[in-house]
mmCIF file of C-alpha atoms and ligand atoms in Angstrom:
data_model
loop_
_atom_site.group_PDB
_atom_site.id
_atom_site.type_symbol
_atom_site.label_atom_id
_atom_site.label_comp_id
_atom_site.label_asym_id
_atom_site.label_seq_id
_atom_site.Cartn_x
_atom_site.Cartn_y
_atom_site.Cartn_z
ATOM 1 C CA UNK A 13 85.750 123.356 85.427
ATOM 2 C CA UNK A 14 88.859 123.199 87.559
ATOM 3 C CA UNK A 15 86.741 122.919 90.684
ATOM 4 C CA UNK A 16 83.153 123.467 91.769
ATOM 5 C CA UNK A 17 82.498 125.017 95.186
ATOM 6 C CA UNK A 18 79.083 125.509 96.751
ATOM 7 C CA UNK A 19 78.846 128.562 98.991
ATOM 8 C CA UNK A 20 75.943 128.239 101.403
ATOM 9 C CA UNK A 21 75.014 131.530 103.001
ATOM 10 C CA UNK A 22 72.872 132.442 106.006
ATOM 11 C CA UNK A 23 72.790 128.849 107.249
ATOM 12 C CA UNK A 24 71.032 128.721 110.634
ATOM 13 C CA UNK A 25 72.199 125.547 112.415
ATOM 14 C CA UNK A 26 69.120 125.372 114.657
ATOM 15 C CA UNK A 27 66.746 125.541 111.684
ATOM 16 C CA UNK A 28 68.510 124.623 108.424
ATOM 17 C CA UNK A 29 70.522 121.540 109.435
ATOM 18 C CA UNK A 30 68.432 119.153 107.394
ATOM 19 C CA UNK A 31 68.077 121.262 104.253
ATOM 20 C CA UNK A 32 71.773 122.242 104.248
ATOM 21 C CA UNK A 33 72.665 118.560 104.665
ATOM 22 C CA UNK A 34 70.600 117.892 101.537
ATOM 23 C CA UNK A 35 72.307 120.741 99.673
ATOM 24 C CA UNK A 36 75.685 119.220 100.599
ATOM 25 C CA UNK A 37 74.656 115.656 99.673
ATOM 26 C CA UNK A 38 73.316 116.840 96.326
ATOM 27 C CA UNK A 39 76.440 118.890 95.681
ATOM 28 C CA UNK A 40 78.635 115.854 96.405
ATOM 29 C CA UNK A 41 76.600 113.402 94.338
ATOM 30 C CA UNK A 42 76.239 115.831 91.422
ATOM 31 C CA UNK A 43 79.946 116.459 90.966
ATOM 32 C CA UNK A 44 80.888 119.455 93.146
ATOM 33 C CA UNK A 45 84.220 119.339 94.979
ATOM 34 C CA UNK A 46 83.354 121.126 98.200
ATOM 35 C CA UNK A 47 80.783 123.065 100.171
ATOM 36 C CA UNK A 48 81.576 126.087 102.297
ATOM 37 C CA UNK A 49 78.955 127.047 104.869
ATOM 38 C CA UNK A 50 79.023 130.423 106.571
ATOM 39 C CA UNK A 51 77.933 129.472 110.082
ATOM 40 C CA UNK A 52 79.866 126.907 112.094
ATOM 41 C CA UNK A 53 78.010 123.589 112.320
ATOM 42 C CA UNK A 54 80.024 120.616 113.555
ATOM 43 C CA UNK A 55 77.091 118.184 113.298
ATOM 44 C CA UNK A 56 76.684 119.049 109.650
ATOM 45 C CA UNK A 57 80.415 118.533 109.011
ATOM 46 C CA UNK A 58 80.317 115.138 110.733
ATOM 47 C CA UNK A 59 77.267 113.976 108.764
ATOM 48 C CA UNK A 60 78.815 114.825 105.397
ATOM 49 C CA UNK A 61 82.261 113.472 106.308
ATOM 50 C CA UNK A 62 80.674 110.169 107.370
ATOM 51 C CA UNK A 63 78.841 109.879 104.051
ATOM 52 C CA UNK A 64 82.083 110.531 102.171
ATOM 53 C CA UNK A 65 84.004 108.035 104.330
ATOM 54 C CA UNK A 66 81.437 105.325 103.573
ATOM 55 C CA UNK A 67 80.463 106.107 100.000
ATOM 56 C CA UNK A 68 83.780 107.463 98.714
ATOM 57 C CA UNK A 69 84.991 110.435 96.735
ATOM 58 C CA UNK A 70 86.928 113.368 98.170
ATOM 59 C CA UNK A 71 84.154 115.901 98.686
ATOM 60 C CA UNK A 72 85.100 118.422 101.377
ATOM 61 C CA UNK A 73 83.027 120.491 103.794
ATOM 62 C CA UNK A 74 84.072 123.541 105.833
ATOM 63 C CA UNK A 75 81.762 125.529 108.041
ATOM 64 C CA UNK A 76 82.330 128.888 109.736
ATOM 65 C CA UNK A 77 83.408 130.688 106.547
ATOM 66 C CA UNK A 78 83.160 134.452 106.073
ATOM 67 C CA UNK A 79 81.212 134.248 102.814
ATOM 68 C CA UNK A 80 81.574 137.936 101.868
ATOM 69 C CA UNK A 81 85.366 137.810 102.072
ATOM 70 C CA UNK A 82 85.422 134.460 100.304
ATOM 71 C CA UNK A 83 83.248 135.701 97.463
ATOM 72 C CA UNK A 84 85.220 138.916 97.024
ATOM 73 C CA UNK A 85 88.550 137.038 96.871
ATOM 74 C CA UNK A 86 87.238 134.127 94.781
ATOM 75 C CA UNK A 87 89.224 133.693 91.583
ATOM 76 C CA UNK A 88 86.784 132.317 89.003
ATOM 77 C CA UNK A 89 83.179 132.389 87.873
ATOM 78 C CA UNK A 90 80.560 133.228 90.488
ATOM 79 C CA UNK A 91 77.008 131.951 89.985
ATOM 80 C CA UNK A 92 74.200 132.895 92.369
ATOM 81 C CA UNK A 93 71.102 130.696 92.192
ATOM 82 C CA UNK A 94 68.012 132.842 92.651
ATOM 83 C CA UNK A 95 64.482 132.966 91.292
ATOM 84 C CA UNK A 96 65.228 136.576 90.228
ATOM 85 C CA UNK A 97 68.059 135.578 87.870
ATOM 86 C CA UNK A 98 68.393 134.854 84.147
ATOM 87 C CA UNK A 99 66.742 131.542 83.148
ATOM 88 C CA UNK A 100 69.284 128.729 83.351
ATOM 89 C CA UNK A 101 68.644 127.553 79.777
ATOM 90 C CA UNK A 102 69.595 131.019 78.466
ATOM 91 C CA UNK A 103 72.988 131.249 80.160
ATOM 92 C CA UNK A 104 74.178 127.704 80.891
ATOM 93 C CA UNK A 105 76.223 127.309 77.689
ATOM 94 C CA UNK A 106 77.955 130.635 78.255
ATOM 95 C CA UNK A 107 78.723 129.727 81.894
ATOM 96 C CA UNK A 108 80.031 126.289 80.873
ATOM 97 C CA UNK A 109 82.329 127.795 78.236
ATOM 98 C CA UNK A 110 83.545 130.592 80.448
ATOM 99 C CA UNK A 111 84.204 128.284 83.400
ATOM 100 C CA UNK A 112 85.912 125.597 81.314
ATOM 101 C CA UNK A 113 89.393 126.185 82.734
ATOM 102 C CA UNK A 114 88.373 128.196 85.782
ATOM 103 C CA UNK A 115 87.046 127.618 89.277
ATOM 104 C CA UNK A 116 83.320 127.934 89.727
ATOM 105 C CA UNK A 117 81.479 128.945 92.883
ATOM 106 C CA UNK A 118 77.709 128.451 93.193
ATOM 107 C CA UNK A 119 75.957 130.499 95.854
ATOM 108 C CA UNK A 120 72.790 129.142 97.449
ATOM 109 C CA UNK A 121 70.932 130.931 100.190
ATOM 110 C CA UNK A 122 69.225 129.528 103.267
ATOM 111 C CA UNK A 123 67.367 132.536 104.649
ATOM 112 C CA UNK A 124 67.032 135.910 102.875
ATOM 113 C CA UNK A 125 70.040 136.596 100.689
ATOM 114 C CA UNK A 126 71.593 140.079 101.082
ATOM 115 C CA UNK A 127 72.092 142.346 98.008
ATOM 116 C CA UNK A 128 75.919 141.864 98.001
ATOM 117 C CA UNK A 129 75.475 138.298 96.750
ATOM 118 C CA UNK A 130 73.487 139.577 93.763
ATOM 119 C CA UNK A 131 75.967 142.367 93.069
ATOM 120 C CA UNK A 132 79.170 140.318 93.505
ATOM 121 C CA UNK A 133 78.073 137.443 91.262
ATOM 122 C CA UNK A 134 79.103 137.024 87.626
ATOM 123 C CA UNK A 135 75.677 135.462 86.940
ATOM 124 C CA UNK A 136 72.379 135.473 88.836
ATOM 125 C CA UNK A 137 70.703 132.331 87.531
ATOM 126 C CA UNK A 138 67.139 131.116 87.968
ATOM 127 C CA UNK A 139 65.749 127.613 87.637
ATOM 128 C CA UNK A 140 62.227 128.818 86.817
ATOM 129 C CA UNK A 141 61.164 132.203 88.184
ATOM 130 C CA UNK A 142 59.061 130.482 90.839
ATOM 131 C CA UNK A 143 60.276 129.925 94.401
ATOM 132 C CA UNK A 144 61.642 126.371 94.663
ATOM 133 C CA UNK A 145 63.878 124.420 97.000
ATOM 134 C CA UNK A 146 67.603 125.196 96.818
ATOM 135 C CA UNK A 147 68.206 121.443 96.588
ATOM 136 C CA UNK A 148 66.279 121.136 93.350
ATOM 137 C CA UNK A 149 67.718 124.408 91.993
ATOM 138 C CA UNK A 150 71.246 123.159 92.656
ATOM 139 C CA UNK A 151 70.589 119.687 91.218
ATOM 140 C CA UNK A 152 69.118 121.044 88.006
ATOM 141 C CA UNK A 153 71.838 123.654 87.607
ATOM 142 C CA UNK A 154 74.648 121.090 88.084
ATOM 143 C CA UNK A 155 72.925 118.617 85.781
ATOM 144 C CA UNK A 156 72.632 121.203 83.001
ATOM 145 C CA UNK A 157 76.192 122.379 83.597
ATOM 146 C CA UNK A 158 77.680 118.867 83.490
ATOM 147 C CA UNK A 159 75.258 117.624 80.813
ATOM 148 C CA UNK A 160 74.193 114.600 82.851
ATOM 149 C CA UNK A 161 77.728 113.200 83.057
ATOM 150 C CA UNK A 162 77.613 113.581 86.856
ATOM 151 C CA UNK A 163 75.001 110.802 87.015
ATOM 152 C CA UNK A 164 77.681 108.310 85.989
ATOM 153 C CA UNK A 165 80.262 109.351 88.581
ATOM 154 C CA UNK A 166 82.020 106.492 90.331
ATOM 155 C CA UNK A 167 82.846 107.288 93.941
ATOM 156 C CA UNK A 168 84.835 104.095 94.658
ATOM 157 C CA UNK A 169 83.567 104.016 98.223
ATOM 158 C CA UNK A 170 83.704 101.385 100.933
ATOM 159 C CA UNK A 171 79.973 101.008 100.509
ATOM 160 C CA UNK A 172 78.341 100.801 97.117
ATOM 161 C CA UNK A 173 74.840 100.255 95.899
ATOM 162 C CA UNK A 174 74.198 97.394 93.540
ATOM 163 C CA UNK A 175 71.321 98.657 91.422
ATOM 164 C CA UNK A 176 68.377 96.292 91.544
ATOM 165 C CA UNK A 177 64.903 96.528 90.065
ATOM 166 C CA UNK A 178 63.407 95.177 93.243
ATOM 167 C CA UNK A 179 64.945 94.753 96.685
ATOM 168 C CA UNK A 180 68.062 96.522 97.828
ATOM 169 C CA UNK A 181 71.678 95.429 97.828
ATOM 170 C CA UNK A 182 74.541 97.292 99.445
ATOM 171 C CA UNK A 183 78.033 95.880 99.058
ATOM 172 C CA UNK A 184 80.978 96.833 101.246
ATOM 173 C CA UNK A 185 84.729 96.730 101.583
ATOM 174 C CA UNK A 186 85.388 95.057 104.954
ATOM 175 C CA UNK A 187 87.998 96.459 107.339
ATOM 176 C CA UNK A 188 90.862 94.231 108.586
ATOM 177 C CA UNK A 189 88.909 93.451 111.767
ATOM 178 C CA UNK A 190 85.827 92.551 109.723
ATOM 179 C CA UNK A 191 87.908 90.283 107.459
ATOM 180 C CA UNK A 192 89.306 88.348 110.430
ATOM 181 C CA UNK A 193 85.785 88.065 111.881
ATOM 182 C CA UNK A 194 84.464 86.765 108.533
ATOM 183 C CA UNK A 195 87.294 84.209 108.299
ATOM 184 C CA UNK A 196 86.524 82.926 111.792
ATOM 185 C CA UNK A 197 82.769 82.851 111.224
ATOM 186 C CA UNK A 198 83.325 80.783 108.075
ATOM 187 C CA UNK A 199 85.405 78.313 110.083
ATOM 188 C CA UNK A 200 88.917 79.211 108.880
ATOM 189 C CA UNK A 201 91.534 77.397 110.990
ATOM 190 C CA UNK A 202 94.792 78.889 112.329
ATOM 191 C CA UNK A 203 96.693 77.615 109.271
ATOM 192 C CA UNK A 204 94.479 79.553 106.824
ATOM 193 C CA UNK A 205 94.541 82.681 108.986
ATOM 194 C CA UNK A 206 98.344 82.670 109.425
ATOM 195 C CA UNK A 207 98.887 82.113 105.711
ATOM 196 C CA UNK A 208 96.439 84.911 104.857
ATOM 197 C CA UNK A 209 98.194 87.286 107.269
ATOM 198 C CA UNK A 210 101.519 86.589 105.569
ATOM 199 C CA UNK A 211 100.046 87.149 102.101
ATOM 200 C CA UNK A 212 98.445 90.359 103.385
ATOM 201 C CA UNK A 213 101.808 91.692 104.635
ATOM 202 C CA UNK A 214 103.482 91.199 101.267
ATOM 203 C CA UNK A 215 100.482 92.405 99.281
ATOM 204 C CA UNK A 216 100.181 95.580 101.378
ATOM 205 C CA UNK A 217 103.850 96.437 100.715
ATOM 206 C CA UNK A 218 103.395 96.025 96.959
ATOM 207 C CA UNK A 219 100.131 97.984 97.077
ATOM 208 C CA UNK A 220 101.707 100.939 98.879
ATOM 209 C CA UNK A 221 104.664 100.999 96.515
ATOM 210 C CA UNK A 222 102.450 100.814 93.405
ATOM 211 C CA UNK A 223 99.727 103.191 94.708
ATOM 212 C CA UNK A 224 97.071 100.497 94.351
ATOM 213 C CA UNK A 225 93.801 100.696 96.273
ATOM 214 C CA UNK A 226 95.043 99.575 99.681
ATOM 215 C CA UNK A 227 91.636 98.782 101.202
ATOM 216 C CA UNK A 228 90.840 96.394 98.342
ATOM 217 C CA UNK A 229 94.250 94.720 98.499
ATOM 218 C CA UNK A 230 94.090 94.271 102.279
ATOM 219 C CA UNK A 231 90.623 92.708 102.181
ATOM 220 C CA UNK A 232 91.440 90.657 99.065
ATOM 221 C CA UNK A 233 94.642 89.293 100.621
ATOM 222 C CA UNK A 234 93.050 88.467 103.977
ATOM 223 C CA UNK A 235 90.085 86.738 102.356
ATOM 224 C CA UNK A 236 91.767 85.145 99.331
ATOM 225 C CA UNK A 237 91.707 81.628 100.775
ATOM 226 C CA UNK A 238 88.320 81.749 102.491
ATOM 227 C CA UNK A 239 87.167 79.054 100.042
ATOM 228 C CA UNK A 240 89.561 76.632 101.748
ATOM 229 C CA UNK A 241 87.006 76.422 104.536
ATOM 230 C CA UNK A 242 84.994 74.254 102.134
ATOM 231 C CA UNK A 243 87.530 72.784 99.666
ATOM 232 C CA UNK A 244 91.289 72.538 99.276
ATOM 233 C CA UNK A 245 91.052 71.768 95.580
ATOM 234 C CA UNK A 246 91.782 73.992 92.579
ATOM 235 C CA UNK A 247 88.179 75.166 92.982
ATOM 236 C CA UNK A 248 88.850 76.906 96.321
ATOM 237 C CA UNK A 249 89.084 80.355 94.670
ATOM 238 C CA UNK A 250 85.695 79.892 93.000
ATOM 239 C CA UNK A 251 84.250 78.617 96.298
ATOM 240 C CA UNK A 252 85.719 81.621 98.127
ATOM 241 C CA UNK A 253 84.284 84.117 95.661
ATOM 242 C CA UNK A 254 80.842 82.510 96.074
ATOM 243 C CA UNK A 255 81.048 82.848 99.875
ATOM 244 C CA UNK A 256 82.009 86.528 99.607
ATOM 245 C CA UNK A 257 79.372 87.224 96.986
ATOM 246 C CA UNK A 258 76.765 85.799 99.341
ATOM 247 C CA UNK A 259 78.107 88.015 102.149
ATOM 248 C CA UNK A 260 77.647 91.099 99.925
ATOM 249 C CA UNK A 261 81.355 91.893 99.836
ATOM 250 C CA UNK A 262 82.385 94.488 97.232
ATOM 251 C CA UNK A 263 82.563 92.869 93.799
ATOM 252 C CA UNK A 264 86.132 94.075 93.254
ATOM 253 C CA UNK A 265 87.203 91.916 96.224
ATOM 254 C CA UNK A 266 85.103 88.976 95.054
ATOM 255 C CA UNK A 267 87.039 89.117 91.763
ATOM 256 C CA UNK A 268 90.418 89.408 93.526
ATOM 257 C CA UNK A 269 89.606 86.157 95.337
ATOM 258 C CA UNK A 270 88.231 84.443 92.240
ATOM 259 C CA UNK A 271 91.360 85.283 90.193
ATOM 260 C CA UNK A 272 94.135 84.645 92.714
ATOM 261 C CA UNK A 273 95.242 81.150 91.658
ATOM 262 C CA UNK A 274 98.829 81.162 90.289
ATOM 263 C CA UNK A 275 98.973 84.047 87.852
ATOM 264 C CA UNK A 276 95.405 83.229 86.841
ATOM 265 C CA UNK A 277 93.653 80.442 84.997
ATOM 266 C CA UNK A 278 92.746 80.853 81.340
ATOM 267 C CA UNK A 279 89.336 80.022 79.874
ATOM 268 C CA UNK A 280 90.769 76.907 78.203
ATOM 269 C CA UNK A 281 92.455 75.758 81.417
ATOM 270 C CA UNK A 282 89.246 76.302 83.386
ATOM 271 C CA UNK A 283 87.495 73.768 81.140
ATOM 272 C CA UNK A 284 90.290 71.202 81.562
ATOM 273 C CA UNK A 285 90.284 71.725 85.334
ATOM 274 C CA UNK A 286 86.531 71.220 85.589
ATOM 275 C CA UNK A 287 85.933 74.755 86.894
ATOM 276 C CA UNK A 288 82.963 76.877 85.808
ATOM 277 C CA UNK A 289 83.982 77.903 82.268
ATOM 278 C CA UNK A 290 85.531 81.347 82.654
ATOM 279 C CA UNK A 291 88.719 83.355 82.258
ATOM 280 C CA UNK A 292 90.224 83.721 85.751
ATOM 281 C CA UNK A 293 93.176 85.887 84.739
ATOM 282 C CA UNK A 294 93.847 88.759 87.165
ATOM 283 C CA UNK A 295 93.097 92.027 85.389
ATOM 284 C CA UNK A 296 93.250 94.914 87.840
ATOM 285 C CA UNK A 297 96.409 95.953 89.677
ATOM 286 C CA UNK A 298 94.818 94.842 92.959
ATOM 287 C CA UNK A 299 93.958 91.397 91.535
ATOM 288 C CA UNK A 300 97.538 90.983 90.255
ATOM 289 C CA UNK A 301 99.065 92.032 93.580
ATOM 290 C CA UNK A 302 97.119 89.530 95.681
ATOM 291 C CA UNK A 303 97.745 86.680 93.214
ATOM 292 C CA UNK A 304 101.482 87.341 93.169
ATOM 293 C CA UNK A 305 101.767 87.920 96.933
ATOM 294 C CA UNK A 306 100.194 84.476 97.338
ATOM 295 C CA UNK A 307 102.797 83.070 94.930
ATOM 296 C CA UNK A 308 105.508 84.334 97.280
ATOM 297 C CA UNK A 309 104.130 82.545 100.346
ATOM 298 C CA UNK A 310 104.131 78.858 101.149
ATOM 299 C CA UNK A 311 102.245 77.941 104.319
ATOM 300 C CA UNK A 312 103.117 80.862 106.534
ATOM 301 C CA UNK A 313 106.644 81.393 105.168
ATOM 302 C CA UNK A 314 107.863 83.745 102.482
ATOM 303 C CA UNK A 315 109.508 81.815 99.629
ATOM 304 C CA UNK A 316 111.707 82.948 96.741
ATOM 305 C CA UNK A 317 109.992 83.170 93.356
ATOM 306 C CA UNK A 318 112.279 80.378 92.054
ATOM 307 C CA UNK A 319 110.807 77.913 94.554
ATOM 308 C CA UNK A 320 107.237 78.602 93.460
ATOM 309 C CA UNK A 321 107.908 78.461 89.725
ATOM 310 C CA UNK A 322 110.103 75.383 90.289
ATOM 311 C CA UNK A 323 107.117 73.598 91.827
ATOM 312 C CA UNK A 324 104.946 74.465 88.827
ATOM 313 C CA UNK A 325 107.637 73.203 86.423
ATOM 314 C CA UNK A 326 108.031 69.940 88.375
ATOM 315 C CA UNK A 327 104.329 69.334 87.697
ATOM 316 C CA UNK A 328 104.809 70.061 83.985
ATOM 317 C CA UNK A 329 102.994 73.403 84.240
ATOM 318 C CA UNK A 330 105.477 75.365 82.128
ATOM 319 C CA UNK A 331 103.050 77.967 80.778
ATOM 320 C CA UNK A 332 101.699 78.685 84.249
ATOM 321 C CA UNK A 333 105.251 79.042 85.616
ATOM 322 C CA UNK A 334 106.095 81.516 82.847
ATOM 323 C CA UNK A 335 102.975 83.549 83.609
ATOM 324 C CA UNK A 336 103.979 83.801 87.274
ATOM 325 C CA UNK A 337 107.456 85.019 86.249
ATOM 326 C CA UNK A 338 105.879 87.525 83.872
ATOM 327 C CA UNK A 339 103.506 88.812 86.563
ATOM 328 C CA UNK A 340 106.429 89.156 88.968
ATOM 329 C CA UNK A 341 108.320 91.252 86.445
ATOM 330 C CA UNK A 342 105.259 93.337 85.596
ATOM 331 C CA UNK A 343 104.649 94.251 89.258
ATOM 332 C CA UNK A 344 108.383 94.777 89.902
ATOM 333 C CA UNK A 345 108.519 97.202 86.950
ATOM 334 C CA UNK A 346 105.522 99.130 88.335
ATOM 335 C CA UNK A 347 107.156 99.264 91.786
ATOM 336 C CA UNK A 348 110.594 100.145 90.416
ATOM 337 C CA UNK A 349 112.126 97.378 92.551
ATOM 338 C CA UNK A 350 112.012 93.571 92.646
ATOM 339 C CA UNK A 351 108.880 92.951 94.731
ATOM 340 C CA UNK A 352 110.689 90.092 96.506
ATOM 341 C CA UNK A 353 112.990 92.749 97.999
ATOM 342 C CA UNK A 354 110.230 94.933 99.463
HETATM 343 N N1 SAM B 145 63.316 132.961 101.474
HETATM 344 C C1 SAM B 145 64.645 133.178 101.039
HETATM 345 C C2 SAM B 145 64.789 134.496 100.295
HETATM 346 O O1 SAM B 145 63.888 135.257 100.310
HETATM 347 O O2 SAM B 145 65.845 134.709 99.715
HETATM 348 C C3 SAM B 145 65.110 132.097 100.130
HETATM 349 C C4 SAM B 145 64.647 130.749 100.431
HETATM 350 S S1 SAM B 145 64.948 129.752 99.082
HETATM 351 C C5 SAM B 145 64.150 128.248 99.319
HETATM 352 C C6 SAM B 145 66.605 129.307 99.331
HETATM 353 C C7 SAM B 145 67.434 129.382 98.127
HETATM 354 O O3 SAM B 145 66.903 128.579 97.116
HETATM 355 C C8 SAM B 145 67.610 130.728 97.499
HETATM 356 O O4 SAM B 145 68.536 131.537 98.155
HETATM 357 C C9 SAM B 145 68.111 130.325 96.132
HETATM 358 O O5 SAM B 145 69.495 130.099 96.132
HETATM 359 C C10 SAM B 145 67.374 129.034 95.861
HETATM 360 N N2 SAM B 145 66.221 129.182 94.974
HETATM 361 C C11 SAM B 145 64.927 129.220 95.302
HETATM 362 N N3 SAM B 145 64.148 129.335 94.217
HETATM 363 C C12 SAM B 145 64.963 129.360 93.152
HETATM 364 C C13 SAM B 145 64.775 129.416 91.752
HETATM 365 N N4 SAM B 145 63.573 129.469 91.214
HETATM 366 N N5 SAM B 145 65.870 129.419 90.963
HETATM 367 C C14 SAM B 145 67.106 129.334 91.499
HETATM 368 N N6 SAM B 145 67.349 129.251 92.797
HETATM 369 C C15 SAM B 145 66.299 129.265 93.641
#
């Protein structure tokens, strides 16, 4: 499918707000790209846009659409979900094959659906021939169409659920303001905050240039030294990741913080340094960016790469110095410019 659109017809804002919200939420979670609703409903738009802003993805909603014109002009496969249609299990393979490289629109009614929708559709499809909720009809249709793959979708949102057998855990990507508040609440002094701000400025430039996830890089850079509120030793990154884990910060940020020392610490080095035995090498682009931005800042001043690697070499840390140079080159290649010049 090139794209999946849900066309919601005869939506009555005064009566159907809740059920249409559920149609839209199900459409979004089950892999559709957008929902078009015939009658204008700003509240509905706001509700769905807020969910997308928090939980991620790029699902779109538009209300106030002339559905008849839209359906007539629609270039692709048109499916109308109705209890009067062909059983889904009889036509789903054909629809999937036919729609493989085409757009797909799925029509779901709110109140009585006029005959044009039946006539203008490529397929009238039923999910049982009994009257059921449009939410369940849509969910089952999308699940059959996408063969369950939609259940594994990753929305990369600012809020994410950490599945748990009992209890409930929601993790989040903090905004800049929230990061500064967290730093202060944890007792970060002016020195830590100024340093973190400088690292953030460099990291954000590299992130924009390399199309990394900016929200993760910003939060990771601002919080990378939060562990220094409890220790200034080599273990400050581990301490920082523990603080953020406890605060239910998104795991991707926890890992950025945990892996920001130098160009990372290998499993073998972690043992020699007395850290919890683990490989602390930055893996994702965002982890690499924050680690290297930190390597280009000393206190609250930007320093040339040569100064940082020189300090490592003076301490006999040749391998670590080489890794920092390698990381610098890797990120500079991705950015198409020496990251020190950004
Ligand atoms: N009372 C309205 C009517 O007479 O058309 C329909 C209400 S029904 C709950 C709303 C929508 O749910 C329908 O327009 C249809 O899209 C969907 N729907 C209900 N039962 C269905 C079924 N068994 N199979 C597929 N879709 C169904």
